Amino acid sequence: MPVTSVHEARVAEVDRHLTGAEHAAVERHAALGDAIRHSFARLRDGLDHAHAGCDKVDDRAWADYVASVDRGLDEMAIEVTRATESPNSGATAPEVLTGHASALELSGWRLRFTLPELSTAEAELDRYRSASAAGDRPSADPLHDSVDQLRAAGQRRT
């Protein structure tokens, strides 16, 4: 059996959860397959960066984090279904995917450090979700830009 580092084991653990949720979502919502795959690809990319120091996180904090990822994925599934069943009442399914995937990525960054960029990204996520819930159809660009800035700051600190 190959020896796996703590980092590799933890990243693989989260990836198993993401893969299961992604496959289930595509199966349930085939018409949204491209949007689902895009959201999960962006989430994986962000978590690859956010998890760079996950081996330094204590076991209890990591277990709590993984449990919160599971809850977030469950909430995402429920809200995507709600959005597809009631498309004229609040956020669209792609907006739900964007909001939840961004929130899950930010929770990964919170494991490593608190940054001004993290606060900015969290505020942008709140703005995006509020506008989506109000049916305003916001652009995801400012949210993606703030998360990209967070990623860049994380790489500078690694």
mmCIF file of C-alpha atoms in Angstrom:
data_model
loop_
_atom_site.group_PDB
_atom_site.id
_atom_site.type_symbol
_atom_site.label_atom_id
_atom_site.label_comp_id
_atom_site.label_asym_id
_atom_site.label_seq_id
_atom_site.Cartn_x
_atom_site.Cartn_y
_atom_site.Cartn_z
ATOM 1 C CA MET A 1 0.000 0.000 0.000
ATOM 2 C CA PRO A 2 1.477 3.403 -0.950
ATOM 3 C CA VAL A 3 2.289 5.828 1.816
ATOM 4 C CA THR A 4 0.028 8.850 1.686
ATOM 5 C CA SER A 5 0.875 12.123 3.338
ATOM 6 C CA VAL A 6 -1.620 13.847 5.603
ATOM 7 C CA HIS A 7 -2.011 16.530 2.945
ATOM 8 C CA GLU A 8 -2.741 14.002 0.177
ATOM 9 C CA ALA A 9 -5.183 12.064 2.338
ATOM 10 C CA ARG A 10 -7.073 15.198 3.338
ATOM 11 C CA VAL A 11 -7.266 16.571 -0.195
ATOM 12 C CA ALA A 12 -8.453 13.172 -1.465
ATOM 13 C CA GLU A 13 -11.085 13.031 1.277
ATOM 14 C CA VAL A 14 -12.606 16.363 0.281
ATOM 15 C CA ASP A 15 -12.355 15.479 -3.404
ATOM 16 C CA ARG A 16 -14.375 12.288 -2.796
ATOM 17 C CA HIS A 17 -17.129 14.385 -1.220
ATOM 18 C CA LEU A 18 -17.055 16.877 -4.099
ATOM 19 C CA THR A 19 -17.056 14.152 -6.742
ATOM 20 C CA GLY A 20 -20.026 12.392 -5.169
ATOM 21 C CA ALA A 21 -22.009 15.613 -4.913
ATOM 22 C CA GLU A 22 -21.118 16.648 -8.458
ATOM 23 C CA HIS A 23 -22.141 13.292 -9.964
ATOM 24 C CA ALA A 24 -25.396 13.271 -8.011
ATOM 25 C CA ALA A 25 -26.198 16.827 -9.102
ATOM 26 C CA VAL A 26 -25.515 16.092 -12.777
ATOM 27 C CA GLU A 27 -27.642 12.957 -12.536
ATOM 28 C CA ARG A 28 -30.536 14.874 -10.942
ATOM 29 C CA HIS A 29 -30.241 17.943 -13.165
ATOM 30 C CA ALA A 30 -28.865 16.789 -16.521
ATOM 31 C CA ALA A 31 -29.902 20.036 -18.227
ATOM 32 C CA LEU A 32 -27.576 21.907 -15.838
ATOM 33 C CA GLY A 33 -24.660 19.531 -16.386
ATOM 34 C CA ASP A 34 -22.326 22.138 -17.874
ATOM 35 C CA ALA A 35 -23.075 24.694 -15.152
ATOM 36 C CA ILE A 36 -22.638 22.070 -12.442
ATOM 37 C CA ARG A 37 -19.336 20.818 -13.849
ATOM 38 C CA HIS A 38 -18.079 24.407 -14.274
ATOM 39 C CA SER A 39 -18.959 25.310 -10.664
ATOM 40 C CA PHE A 40 -17.310 22.201 -9.276
ATOM 41 C CA ALA A 41 -14.204 22.676 -11.448
ATOM 42 C CA ARG A 42 -13.832 26.232 -10.170
ATOM 43 C CA LEU A 43 -14.398 25.016 -6.600
ATOM 44 C CA ARG A 44 -11.771 22.264 -6.941
ATOM 45 C CA ASP A 45 -9.265 24.729 -8.363
ATOM 46 C CA GLY A 46 -9.811 27.117 -5.472
ATOM 47 C CA LEU A 47 -9.633 24.385 -2.862
ATOM 48 C CA ASP A 48 -6.396 23.094 -4.377
ATOM 49 C CA HIS A 49 -4.893 26.455 -3.417
ATOM 50 C CA ALA A 50 -6.743 26.821 -0.119
ATOM 51 C CA HIS A 51 -5.720 23.349 1.048
ATOM 52 C CA ALA A 52 -2.008 23.989 0.508
ATOM 53 C CA GLY A 53 -1.345 23.938 4.256
ATOM 54 C CA CYS A 54 -4.111 21.575 5.341
ATOM 55 C CA ASP A 55 -1.606 19.182 6.911
ATOM 56 C CA LYS A 56 -0.920 21.866 9.550
ATOM 57 C CA VAL A 57 -4.577 22.003 10.640
ATOM 58 C CA ASP A 58 -5.329 19.945 13.737
ATOM 59 C CA ASP A 59 -7.447 16.817 13.317
ATOM 60 C CA ARG A 60 -10.505 18.210 15.113
ATOM 61 C CA ALA A 61 -10.571 21.405 13.042
ATOM 62 C CA TRP A 62 -10.182 19.332 9.872
ATOM 63 C CA ALA A 63 -13.050 17.005 10.856
ATOM 64 C CA ASP A 64 -15.253 20.040 11.582
ATOM 65 C CA TYR A 65 -14.299 21.525 8.226
ATOM 66 C CA VAL A 66 -15.143 18.326 6.316
ATOM 67 C CA ALA A 67 -18.489 18.142 8.124
ATOM 68 C CA SER A 68 -19.188 21.740 7.101
ATOM 69 C CA VAL A 69 -18.289 20.893 3.484
ATOM 70 C CA ASP A 70 -20.812 18.055 3.589
ATOM 71 C CA ARG A 71 -23.488 20.348 5.005
ATOM 72 C CA GLY A 72 -22.691 22.943 2.353
ATOM 73 C CA LEU A 73 -22.948 20.375 -0.428
ATOM 74 C CA ASP A 74 -26.268 19.129 0.968
ATOM 75 C CA GLU A 75 -27.609 22.689 1.136
ATOM 76 C CA MET A 76 -26.408 23.309 -2.416
ATOM 77 C CA ALA A 77 -28.284 20.233 -3.664
ATOM 78 C CA ILE A 78 -31.497 21.297 -1.922
ATOM 79 C CA GLU A 79 -31.311 24.861 -3.204
ATOM 80 C CA VAL A 80 -30.463 23.837 -6.776
ATOM 81 C CA THR A 81 -33.519 21.572 -6.770
ATOM 82 C CA ARG A 82 -35.634 24.379 -5.336
ATOM 83 C CA ALA A 83 -34.362 26.775 -8.011
ATOM 84 C CA THR A 84 -35.136 24.331 -10.817
ATOM 85 C CA GLU A 85 -38.618 23.644 -9.472
ATOM 86 C CA SER A 86 -39.452 27.339 -8.967
ATOM 87 C CA PRO A 87 -37.355 29.197 -11.537
ATOM 88 C CA ASN A 88 -39.168 32.517 -11.085
ATOM 89 C CA SER A 89 -38.803 32.783 -7.327
ATOM 90 C CA GLY A 90 -35.384 34.077 -6.386
ATOM 91 C CA ALA A 91 -31.973 32.836 -7.458
ATOM 92 C CA THR A 92 -31.532 30.758 -10.586
ATOM 93 C CA ALA A 93 -29.864 27.362 -10.354
ATOM 94 C CA PRO A 94 -26.561 28.671 -11.821
ATOM 95 C CA GLU A 95 -26.626 31.527 -9.281
ATOM 96 C CA VAL A 96 -27.196 29.021 -6.484
ATOM 97 C CA LEU A 97 -24.263 26.948 -7.744
ATOM 98 C CA THR A 98 -22.006 30.008 -7.916
ATOM 99 C CA GLY A 99 -22.969 31.193 -4.448
ATOM 100 C CA HIS A 100 -22.565 27.838 -2.749
ATOM 101 C CA ALA A 101 -19.350 26.903 -4.533
ATOM 102 C CA SER A 102 -17.854 30.269 -3.580
ATOM 103 C CA ALA A 103 -18.939 29.838 0.053
ATOM 104 C CA LEU A 104 -17.375 26.374 0.166
ATOM 105 C CA GLU A 105 -14.117 27.709 -1.220
ATOM 106 C CA LEU A 106 -14.051 30.543 1.311
ATOM 107 C CA SER A 107 -14.484 28.027 4.132
ATOM 108 C CA GLY A 108 -11.353 26.266 2.845
ATOM 109 C CA TRP A 109 -9.411 29.529 2.946
ATOM 110 C CA ARG A 110 -10.588 30.194 6.505
ATOM 111 C CA LEU A 111 -8.611 27.120 7.583
ATOM 112 C CA ARG A 112 -5.357 28.817 6.627
ATOM 113 C CA PHE A 113 -5.638 32.429 7.616
ATOM 114 C CA THR A 114 -7.655 35.585 7.876
ATOM 115 C CA LEU A 115 -6.884 38.063 5.160
ATOM 116 C CA PRO A 116 -8.362 41.377 4.113
ATOM 117 C CA GLU A 117 -9.056 39.623 0.798
ATOM 118 C CA LEU A 118 -11.085 36.988 2.670
ATOM 119 C CA SER A 119 -13.289 39.682 4.200
ATOM 120 C CA THR A 120 -13.704 41.314 0.793
ATOM 121 C CA ALA A 121 -14.648 38.009 -0.820
ATOM 122 C CA GLU A 122 -17.117 37.219 1.984
ATOM 123 C CA ALA A 123 -18.753 40.644 1.567
ATOM 124 C CA GLU A 124 -18.967 40.145 -2.198
ATOM 125 C CA LEU A 125 -20.517 36.710 -1.664
ATOM 126 C CA ASP A 126 -23.139 38.247 0.646
ATOM 127 C CA ARG A 127 -23.899 40.916 -1.980
ATOM 128 C CA TYR A 128 -24.192 38.296 -4.717
ATOM 129 C CA ARG A 129 -26.478 36.039 -2.690
ATOM 130 C CA SER A 130 -28.715 38.927 -1.631
ATOM 131 C CA ALA A 131 -29.084 40.150 -5.195
ATOM 132 C CA SER A 132 -29.733 36.598 -6.439
ATOM 133 C CA ALA A 133 -32.371 35.957 -3.796
ATOM 134 C CA ALA A 134 -34.085 39.213 -4.761
ATOM 135 C CA GLY A 135 -34.203 38.048 -8.375
ATOM 136 C CA ASP A 136 -31.842 40.785 -9.589
ATOM 137 C CA ARG A 137 -29.687 38.378 -11.693
ATOM 138 C CA PRO A 138 -26.317 39.769 -10.582
ATOM 139 C CA SER A 139 -23.126 39.287 -12.518
ATOM 140 C CA ALA A 140 -20.822 36.728 -10.907
ATOM 141 C CA ASP A 141 -17.776 38.614 -12.179
ATOM 142 C CA PRO A 142 -17.192 40.760 -9.054
ATOM 143 C CA LEU A 143 -17.526 37.658 -6.856
ATOM 144 C CA HIS A 144 -15.139 35.663 -9.032
ATOM 145 C CA ASP A 145 -12.706 38.604 -9.107
ATOM 146 C CA SER A 146 -12.659 38.851 -5.307
ATOM 147 C CA VAL A 147 -12.113 35.097 -4.953
ATOM 148 C CA ASP A 148 -9.333 35.245 -7.567
ATOM 149 C CA GLN A 149 -7.682 38.019 -5.533
ATOM 150 C CA LEU A 150 -7.934 35.803 -2.450
ATOM 151 C CA ARG A 151 -6.283 32.955 -4.343
ATOM 152 C CA ALA A 152 -3.453 35.247 -5.439
ATOM 153 C CA ALA A 153 -2.931 36.466 -1.865
ATOM 154 C CA GLY A 154 -2.862 32.864 -0.666
ATOM 155 C CA GLN A 155 -0.207 31.954 -3.195
ATOM 156 C CA ARG A 156 1.935 34.901 -2.140
ATOM 157 C CA ARG A 157 1.795 33.619 1.453
ATOM 158 C CA THR A 158 2.608 30.013 0.598
#
